[in-house]
Coordinates of C-alpha atoms and ligand atoms in Angstrom, one line a residue:
M11 CA -25.1 22.7 14.2
S12 CA -21.8 20.8 14.1
S13 CA -20.7 18.3 11.4
S14 CA -21.7 14.7 11.9
I15 CA -19.8 11.5 11.2
V16 CA -21.6 8.3 12.0
S17 CA -20.6 4.8 11.2
T18 CA -23.5 2.2 11.3
Q19 CA -24.3 -1.3 10.2
D20 CA -25.5 -1.4 6.6
T21 CA -25.9 -5.0 5.5
E22 CA -25.0 -8.1 7.6
H23 CA -21.3 -7.8 6.6
S24 CA -20.8 -4.2 5.9
Q25 CA -20.8 -0.8 7.5
K26 CA -21.9 2.6 6.1
L27 CA -20.3 5.9 6.9
L28 CA -22.5 9.0 7.0
I29 CA -20.7 12.3 6.7
N30 CA -22.7 15.5 7.0
P31 CA -20.5 18.6 7.1
T32 CA -22.0 21.9 8.5
A33 CA -23.2 24.3 5.9
S34 CA -20.6 26.9 7.0
G35 CA -17.8 24.4 6.2
I36 CA -15.3 22.6 8.3
T37 CA -11.6 22.7 8.9
V38 CA -9.0 20.1 10.1
K39 CA -6.8 21.2 12.9
G40 CA -4.4 20.0 15.6
S41 CA -1.8 17.2 15.5
I42 CA -2.3 13.6 14.6
T43 CA -0.4 10.4 14.4
I44 CA -1.0 8.0 11.6
P45 CA -0.8 4.2 11.5
G46 CA 2.4 2.3 10.6
D47 CA 3.5 1.9 7.0
K48 CA 1.8 -1.0 5.3
S49 CA 4.7 -1.9 3.0
I50 CA 7.3 -1.8 5.8
S51 CA 5.0 -3.7 8.2
H52 CA 4.7 -6.7 5.7
R53 CA 8.4 -6.8 5.1
A54 CA 9.3 -6.6 8.8
L55 CA 7.0 -9.6 9.5
M56 CA 8.3 -11.6 6.6
L57 CA 12.0 -10.9 7.1
G58 CA 11.6 -11.5 10.8
A59 CA 9.9 -14.8 10.1
I60 CA 12.7 -16.1 7.8
A61 CA 15.7 -14.7 9.7
T62 CA 17.6 -16.4 12.5
G63 CA 16.8 -15.1 16.0
E64 CA 14.5 -12.5 17.2
T65 CA 13.0 -9.5 15.4
V66 CA 11.3 -6.8 17.4
I67 CA 8.9 -4.5 15.5
E68 CA 7.7 -1.2 16.9
G69 CA 4.9 0.8 15.2
L70 CA 3.5 -2.1 13.1
L71 CA 0.3 -1.4 11.2
L72 CA -2.5 -3.3 12.9
G73 CA -4.6 -3.3 9.7
E74 CA -6.1 -6.4 8.1
D75 CA -3.3 -6.8 5.6
P76 CA -0.4 -7.3 8.0
R77 CA -2.7 -9.6 10.0
S78 CA -2.9 -11.8 6.9
T79 CA 0.9 -11.8 6.6
A80 CA 1.3 -12.7 10.2
A81 CA -1.2 -15.6 10.0
C82 CA 0.5 -17.0 6.9
F83 CA 3.9 -17.1 8.5
R84 CA 2.7 -18.4 11.8
S85 CA 1.3 -21.4 9.9
M86 CA 4.8 -22.0 8.4
G87 CA 6.5 -22.1 11.8
A88 CA 7.4 -18.5 12.7
E89 CA 6.4 -17.5 16.2
I90 CA 4.8 -14.1 16.0
S91 CA 3.5 -12.5 19.2
E92 CA 0.0 -10.9 19.3
L93 CA 0.0 -7.9 17.0
N94 CA 0.0 -4.5 18.7
S95 CA 1.6 -1.3 17.7
Q96 CA 3.9 -1.0 20.8
Q97 CA 5.9 -4.1 20.1
V98 CA 5.6 -7.3 18.1
V99 CA 8.2 -10.1 18.6
V100 CA 9.0 -12.5 15.8
Q101 CA 11.1 -15.6 16.3
G102 CA 12.3 -16.5 12.9
V103 CA 12.7 -20.0 11.5
G104 CA 16.1 -19.3 9.8
L105 CA 16.6 -19.0 6.0
G106 CA 15.2 -21.9 4.1
N107 CA 13.3 -23.4 7.1
L108 CA 9.7 -22.3 6.4
Q109 CA 7.5 -25.4 7.1
E110 CA 5.0 -26.8 4.8
P111 CA 1.7 -25.5 6.2
Q112 CA -1.1 -27.9 7.0
D113 CA -3.7 -25.8 5.3
I114 CA -4.2 -23.2 2.6
L115 CA -2.4 -19.9 3.1
D116 CA -4.9 -17.1 3.0
A117 CA -3.5 -13.7 2.0
G118 CA -7.0 -12.0 2.4
N119 CA -7.1 -8.7 0.5
S120 CA -3.3 -8.3 0.4
G121 CA -1.5 -8.2 -2.9
T122 CA 1.8 -7.6 -1.1
T123 CA 1.3 -10.7 1.1
I124 CA 0.6 -13.1 -1.7
R125 CA 3.2 -11.7 -4.2
L126 CA 6.1 -11.4 -1.9
M127 CA 5.3 -14.6 -0.1
L128 CA 5.3 -16.5 -3.5
G129 CA 9.0 -15.7 -3.9
L130 CA 9.7 -17.4 -0.6
L131 CA 7.5 -20.4 -1.2
A132 CA 8.8 -21.1 -4.7
S133 CA 12.3 -21.3 -3.3
H134 CA 11.7 -23.8 -0.5
P135 CA 12.4 -27.2 -2.1
D136 CA 10.3 -30.3 -1.3
R137 CA 7.4 -28.5 0.2
L138 CA 3.9 -27.9 -1.3
F139 CA 2.1 -24.6 -0.6
M140 CA -1.4 -23.6 -1.5
V141 CA -2.2 -19.9 -1.5
T142 CA -5.4 -18.0 -2.0
G143 CA -7.1 -14.7 -1.1
D144 CA -10.4 -12.9 -1.0
H145 CA -12.7 -12.2 -3.9
S146 CA -10.7 -9.1 -5.0
L147 CA -7.3 -10.8 -4.7
R148 CA -8.4 -13.8 -6.6
S149 CA -9.1 -11.6 -9.6
R150 CA -5.8 -9.7 -9.5
P151 CA -3.0 -10.7 -11.9
M152 CA -0.4 -13.1 -10.5
S153 CA 1.4 -13.9 -13.8
R154 CA 3.6 -10.8 -13.1
V155 CA 5.3 -12.8 -10.3
V156 CA 4.7 -16.3 -11.7
K157 CA 6.6 -15.6 -14.9
P158 CA 9.9 -14.4 -13.3
L159 CA 9.7 -17.2 -10.8
E160 CA 9.2 -19.7 -13.6
Q161 CA 12.3 -18.1 -15.3
M162 CA 14.2 -19.1 -12.1
G163 CA 12.8 -22.7 -12.3
A164 CA 9.7 -22.5 -10.1
T165 CA 6.8 -24.8 -10.3
I166 CA 3.5 -23.0 -9.9
W167 CA -0.1 -23.9 -10.9
G168 CA -3.1 -21.7 -10.9
R169 CA -6.3 -20.8 -12.6
Q170 CA -6.3 -19.3 -16.1
D171 CA -2.9 -20.5 -17.2
N172 CA -1.3 -20.0 -13.8
S173 CA -2.3 -16.4 -13.6
L174 CA -4.9 -16.3 -10.9
A175 CA -5.1 -17.5 -7.3
P176 CA -5.7 -20.0 -5.8
L177 CA -2.2 -21.0 -6.7
A178 CA -0.3 -24.2 -5.8
V179 CA 3.5 -24.0 -5.5
K180 CA 5.9 -26.9 -5.4
G181 CA 9.1 -25.5 -3.9
Q182 CA 12.3 -25.9 -6.0
Q183 CA 16.0 -25.1 -5.9
L184 CA 15.9 -21.9 -8.0
Q185 CA 18.6 -20.7 -10.4
P186 CA 20.3 -17.3 -10.7
T187 CA 18.5 -14.9 -13.0
H188 CA 18.4 -11.4 -14.4
Y189 CA 14.7 -10.4 -14.7
H190 CA 13.8 -7.3 -16.8
S191 CA 10.4 -6.4 -15.4
P192 CA 8.0 -4.8 -17.9
I193 CA 6.3 -2.9 -15.0
A194 CA 7.7 -0.7 -12.2
S195 CA 6.3 -2.8 -9.3
A196 CA 7.8 -3.2 -5.9
Q197 CA 5.8 -6.3 -5.4
V198 CA 7.4 -7.9 -8.5
K199 CA 10.9 -6.7 -7.6
S200 CA 10.5 -7.9 -4.0
C201 CA 9.1 -11.3 -5.0
V202 CA 12.1 -12.0 -7.2
L203 CA 14.6 -10.7 -4.6
L204 CA 13.1 -12.8 -1.9
A205 CA 13.2 -15.9 -4.2
G206 CA 16.9 -15.0 -4.8
L207 CA 17.7 -15.4 -1.1
M208 CA 17.8 -19.2 -1.5
V209 CA 19.7 -19.1 -4.9
D210 CA 23.4 -20.0 -5.2
G211 CA 24.6 -16.9 -7.0
K212 CA 23.1 -13.6 -8.0
T213 CA 19.6 -12.5 -8.7
T214 CA 19.1 -9.2 -10.6
V215 CA 15.9 -7.3 -11.2
T216 CA 15.8 -4.3 -13.6
E217 CA 12.6 -2.2 -13.6
P218 CA 11.5 0.5 -16.1
A219 CA 11.2 3.2 -13.3
L220 CA 12.1 3.1 -9.7
S221 CA 9.5 1.6 -7.4
R222 CA 9.5 1.7 -3.6
D223 CA 12.8 0.3 -2.2
H224 CA 11.8 -0.8 1.3
S225 CA 12.8 -4.4 0.6
E226 CA 16.2 -3.4 -0.5
R227 CA 16.7 -1.3 2.7
M228 CA 15.4 -4.0 5.0
L229 CA 17.2 -6.9 3.4
Q230 CA 20.5 -5.0 3.9
A231 CA 19.6 -4.2 7.5
F232 CA 19.0 -7.9 8.1
G233 CA 22.5 -8.7 6.7
A234 CA 22.0 -9.4 2.9
T235 CA 24.4 -8.0 0.4
L236 CA 22.8 -6.0 -2.5
E237 CA 24.4 -4.2 -5.4
I238 CA 22.2 -1.2 -6.5
D239 CA 22.7 0.5 -9.9
S240 CA 20.4 3.5 -9.8
D241 CA 21.3 4.5 -13.4
S242 CA 19.6 1.4 -14.8
N243 CA 17.1 0.9 -11.9
S244 CA 18.7 -2.5 -11.2
V245 CA 19.2 -4.3 -8.0
T246 CA 21.3 -7.5 -7.5
L247 CA 21.0 -9.7 -4.5
I248 CA 23.8 -12.1 -3.5
G249 CA 22.1 -15.4 -2.6
K250 CA 22.4 -17.4 0.7
P251 CA 23.0 -14.5 3.0
R252 CA 23.0 -14.9 6.8
L253 CA 19.8 -13.1 7.8
Q254 CA 19.8 -12.0 11.4
G255 CA 16.7 -10.8 13.3
Q256 CA 16.7 -7.0 13.9
K257 CA 14.8 -4.2 15.6
V258 CA 12.5 -2.5 13.1
I259 CA 10.8 0.8 13.8
V260 CA 8.0 1.3 11.3
P261 CA 7.3 4.9 10.4
G262 CA 3.8 6.3 9.7
D263 CA 2.4 5.5 6.3
I264 CA 2.6 8.4 3.8
S265 CA -0.2 6.7 1.9
S266 CA -2.4 7.2 5.0
A267 CA -1.0 10.7 5.6
A268 CA -2.1 11.6 2.1
F269 CA -5.8 11.7 3.1
W270 CA -5.1 14.3 5.7
L271 CA -2.7 16.2 3.5
V272 CA -5.6 16.6 1.0
A273 CA -8.2 17.3 3.7
G274 CA -5.9 20.1 5.1
A275 CA -5.3 21.5 1.6
I276 CA -8.9 21.7 0.5
L277 CA -10.7 22.7 3.7
P278 CA -10.3 26.5 4.1
G279 CA -8.7 27.6 7.4
S280 CA -7.1 24.2 8.1
N281 CA -3.7 23.8 9.8
L282 CA -2.8 20.2 10.6
L283 CA 0.4 18.5 11.8
I284 CA 0.9 14.9 10.8
N285 CA 3.6 13.3 13.0
N286 CA 6.1 10.7 12.1
V287 CA 5.5 10.2 8.4
G288 CA 7.9 8.0 6.3
V289 CA 9.3 10.2 3.6
N290 CA 11.4 7.6 1.7
P291 CA 12.0 9.3 -1.7
T292 CA 10.5 6.3 -3.5
R293 CA 7.2 7.2 -1.8
T294 CA 7.1 11.0 -1.8
G295 CA 5.5 11.4 -5.2
V296 CA 2.3 12.6 -3.5
L297 CA 4.2 15.5 -1.9
E298 CA 5.6 16.5 -5.3
A299 CA 2.2 16.3 -7.0
L300 CA 0.6 18.4 -4.2
E301 CA 3.4 20.8 -4.5
M302 CA 2.8 21.1 -8.3
M303 CA -0.8 21.8 -7.3
E304 CA 0.4 24.6 -5.0
A305 CA -0.5 23.0 -1.8
D306 CA 1.0 24.5 1.4
I307 CA 2.9 21.6 2.9
S308 CA 6.1 21.8 4.9
R309 CA 8.4 19.1 6.3
E310 CA 9.5 19.6 10.0
N311 CA 12.0 17.7 12.1
E312 CA 13.4 15.5 9.3
R313 CA 15.3 12.5 10.7
M314 CA 16.4 8.9 9.9
V315 CA 14.7 6.1 11.9
A316 CA 15.9 2.6 11.5
G317 CA 17.2 3.2 8.0
E318 CA 14.1 5.1 6.7
P319 CA 13.8 8.9 6.4
V320 CA 11.0 10.3 8.5
A321 CA 9.5 13.8 9.0
D322 CA 6.5 15.6 10.5
L323 CA 4.3 17.2 7.8
R324 CA 2.3 20.4 8.3
V325 CA -0.5 21.2 5.8
K326 CA -2.3 24.5 5.6
S327 CA -5.2 25.1 3.2
S328 CA -4.6 26.9 -0.1
Q329 CA -6.2 27.2 -3.5
L330 CA -5.0 24.2 -5.4
Q331 CA -4.2 24.4 -9.2
G332 CA -4.6 21.6 -11.8
C333 CA -1.5 19.9 -13.0
E334 CA -0.3 16.9 -15.0
I335 CA 0.8 13.7 -13.1
A336 CA 2.5 11.2 -15.3
G337 CA 5.6 9.2 -16.2
D338 CA 8.2 8.1 -13.6
L339 CA 6.3 10.0 -10.9
I340 CA 3.4 7.4 -11.1
P341 CA 5.1 4.5 -9.3
R342 CA 6.1 6.9 -6.5
L343 CA 2.5 7.9 -5.8
I344 CA 0.7 4.8 -7.1
D345 CA -1.5 4.3 -4.1
E346 CA -2.3 8.1 -3.7
I347 CA -4.0 8.6 -7.1
P348 CA -7.6 8.2 -5.7
I349 CA -7.0 10.9 -3.1
L350 CA -5.2 13.1 -5.6
A351 CA -8.3 12.8 -7.8
V352 CA -10.2 14.3 -4.9
A353 CA -7.7 17.1 -4.6
A354 CA -8.0 17.8 -8.3
A355 CA -11.8 18.1 -8.0
F356 CA -11.3 21.1 -5.7
A357 CA -8.4 22.6 -7.8
K358 CA -8.6 25.4 -10.3
G359 CA -8.3 24.1 -13.9
T360 CA -7.7 20.6 -15.2
T361 CA -5.6 17.8 -13.8
V362 CA -4.6 15.0 -16.1
I363 CA -3.3 11.7 -14.6
K364 CA -1.6 9.5 -17.2
D365 CA 0.5 6.3 -17.4
A366 CA -1.5 4.9 -14.5
A367 CA -3.2 1.8 -16.1
E368 CA -1.9 -0.2 -13.1
L369 CA -4.7 1.3 -11.1
R370 CA -7.1 -1.0 -13.0
V371 CA -5.6 -4.1 -11.2
K372 CA -5.5 -2.8 -7.6
E373 CA -7.9 -3.7 -4.9
S374 CA -10.6 -2.4 -7.3
D375 CA -10.4 -0.8 -10.8
R376 CA -9.5 2.5 -9.2
L377 CA -9.8 4.6 -12.4
A378 CA -13.3 3.3 -13.1
V379 CA -14.5 3.5 -9.5
M380 CA -13.2 7.0 -8.8
A381 CA -14.7 8.2 -12.1
T382 CA -18.2 6.9 -11.2
E383 CA -18.2 7.5 -7.5
L384 CA -16.7 11.0 -7.5
G385 CA -18.9 11.7 -10.6
K386 CA -22.0 10.9 -8.4
M387 CA -20.9 13.7 -6.1
G388 CA -20.9 16.1 -9.1
A389 CA -17.2 16.1 -10.0
N390 CA -16.2 16.8 -13.6
I391 CA -14.1 13.6 -13.9
K392 CA -13.4 11.6 -17.0
E393 CA -11.9 8.1 -17.2
L394 CA -9.0 7.7 -19.6
P395 CA -7.6 4.3 -20.7
D396 CA -4.6 4.9 -18.4
G397 CA -5.7 7.7 -16.1
L398 CA -8.2 10.4 -15.2
E399 CA -9.0 13.9 -16.4
I400 CA -10.5 16.1 -13.7
T401 CA -11.6 19.7 -14.0
G402 CA -12.1 21.4 -10.7
G403 CA -14.6 24.1 -9.8
N404 CA -17.8 22.2 -9.6
D405 CA -19.3 22.4 -6.0
L406 CA -19.5 18.8 -4.9
K407 CA -22.8 17.6 -3.3
G408 CA -23.4 14.7 -0.9
A409 CA -24.4 11.5 -2.5
E410 CA -24.7 7.7 -2.0
V411 CA -21.4 6.2 -3.0
D412 CA -19.6 2.8 -2.6
S413 CA -16.1 1.8 -1.8
F414 CA -16.2 -1.3 -3.9
T415 CA -14.5 -2.9 -0.8
D416 CA -11.4 -0.9 -1.6
H417 CA -9.8 0.8 1.4
R418 CA -8.3 3.7 -0.4
I419 CA -11.5 4.4 -2.3
A420 CA -13.5 4.5 1.0
M421 CA -11.2 7.0 2.6
S422 CA -10.8 9.2 -0.5
L423 CA -14.6 9.5 -0.8
A424 CA -14.8 10.4 2.9
I425 CA -12.4 13.3 2.4
A426 CA -14.4 14.5 -0.6
A427 CA -17.5 14.3 1.5
L428 CA -16.0 16.7 4.1
N429 CA -16.0 19.4 1.4
A430 CA -19.4 18.6 -0.2
Q431 CA -22.7 20.1 0.5
G432 CA -25.1 17.8 2.3
K433 CA -25.0 14.3 3.4
T434 CA -22.8 11.6 1.9
T435 CA -23.3 7.9 2.6
I436 CA -20.3 5.6 1.9
H437 CA -21.3 2.0 1.6
R438 CA -18.8 -0.8 2.5
A439 CA -16.7 1.8 4.4
E440 CA -15.3 -0.9 6.7
A441 CA -12.8 -1.5 3.9
A442 CA -10.7 1.3 5.5
S443 CA -9.5 -1.1 8.1
I444 CA -7.3 -2.9 5.6
S445 CA -4.7 -0.1 6.0
Y446 CA -6.2 2.3 8.5
P447 CA -8.2 0.7 11.3
N448 CA -8.9 3.9 13.2
F449 CA -9.6 6.2 10.3
V450 CA -13.1 7.2 11.4
S451 CA -12.0 8.0 15.0
T452 CA -9.1 10.2 13.6
L453 CA -11.6 11.8 11.3
T454 CA -13.8 12.8 14.2
E455 CA -10.8 14.0 16.2
V456 CA -9.4 16.4 13.6
L457 CA -12.6 18.1 12.6
T458 CA -13.5 21.5 14.0
S459 CA -16.7 23.1 12.7
Ligands
LIG17 C1 3.4 -2.3 -2.5 C2 3.6 -2.0 -3.8 C3 2.6 -1.4 -4.7 C4 1.5 -0.7 -3.9 C5 1.0 -1.6 -2.8 C6 2.1 -2.0 -1.9 C7 4.4 -3.0 -1.8 O1 2.1 -2.3 -5.6 O2 0.5 -0.4 -4.8 O3 0.0 -1.0 -2.1 O4 4.4 -3.0 -0.5 O5 5.4 -3.5 -2.4 P1 2.8 -2.7 -7.0 O6 4.2 -3.1 -6.7 O7 2.0 -3.8 -7.6 O8 2.8 -1.4 -7.8

């Protein structure tokens, strides 16, 4: 009998995904293409919306998160064509010309949308903006961006001492600043830099470790001048640039590729080629972690595409080994920790993940959720205050698990289920469409029993 993957209605608003691998085990084979990078997709839509002239985006992620960004900027005057991955055309309003929207801006589930957008809203004088999001986003910390924006002179109100959405923003002429961020967060860094676009003078952000640098790359491509000091992890933006619409080619998302890298590594006999993956060094921590775990992954056809490094990745199965994942590596694999926890459950020995307390304030508390849900499947996994300790070697068994509406949890559990004995049911699995709308069809495509 072959493996079965079935997605069905669960409750009125949610889907469940049933995964029942064959007793003899399954492999992943062939060649796949993954959806566009989520971080780059948001930034292409935003910079396109505030630049002068036309921006053409190829390979945009069609997930729910970029849809939220597009809807917000449409309601502030940018013309954005219907989203499709072939070509999206954005007619920008020109720097400083976002209109006051007639209604509340809804960022949905997307932390990147709300936090980056806040920098732009706060710096548009004489306009009032109201911003909110879904249940998960309304519980995520916004003070990390409100504080630096206030340091620049912004006026922002919100629940719980201006720390939670919904937020109201009264745009102001902001002042130059040097912000020393206590956390390595690209959302914080990008929010401050975007606010700095409208400042007369320089805006500098220093972060404790380097976070993803897509904003820096794309701002420069659109015409802004940046000074980057990699010794101190500082970036300075010179205000009031002329931003000109560009052609942006979005590479595949390494955070989406990570699910297949781990599937290929843990399923014996696998050999999978993942095409067109963004391998920006600020994002490749997952490759380094998997290499430490002795995964068999090679880069083929390395090239530069529209200012971002890209490669095809080939993964073959191998016996993984436990390792320690901590320190400056964490910001470079922050979104891949749930799937790395799955890899660790199939590795020999113990894997310790530390310095990752940020995971508690993602789309769900990813440390707590991975510990309970993977635990239900029989993994030997312990929650630490700032990480996870996983000892591999237990055979995982199918179980009833829940995504907690977190896309990366849904997909990580699905990959674990491929290598478990018996049937797994993942509740609220539709969450995957936030960053990977066709995850289930690709899953079906790559499986060979
Ligand atoms: C993102 C930055 C990261 C990441 C998120 C996307 C971005 O968040 O977790 O999925 O596009 O800037 P933090 O900057 O909060 O770590």
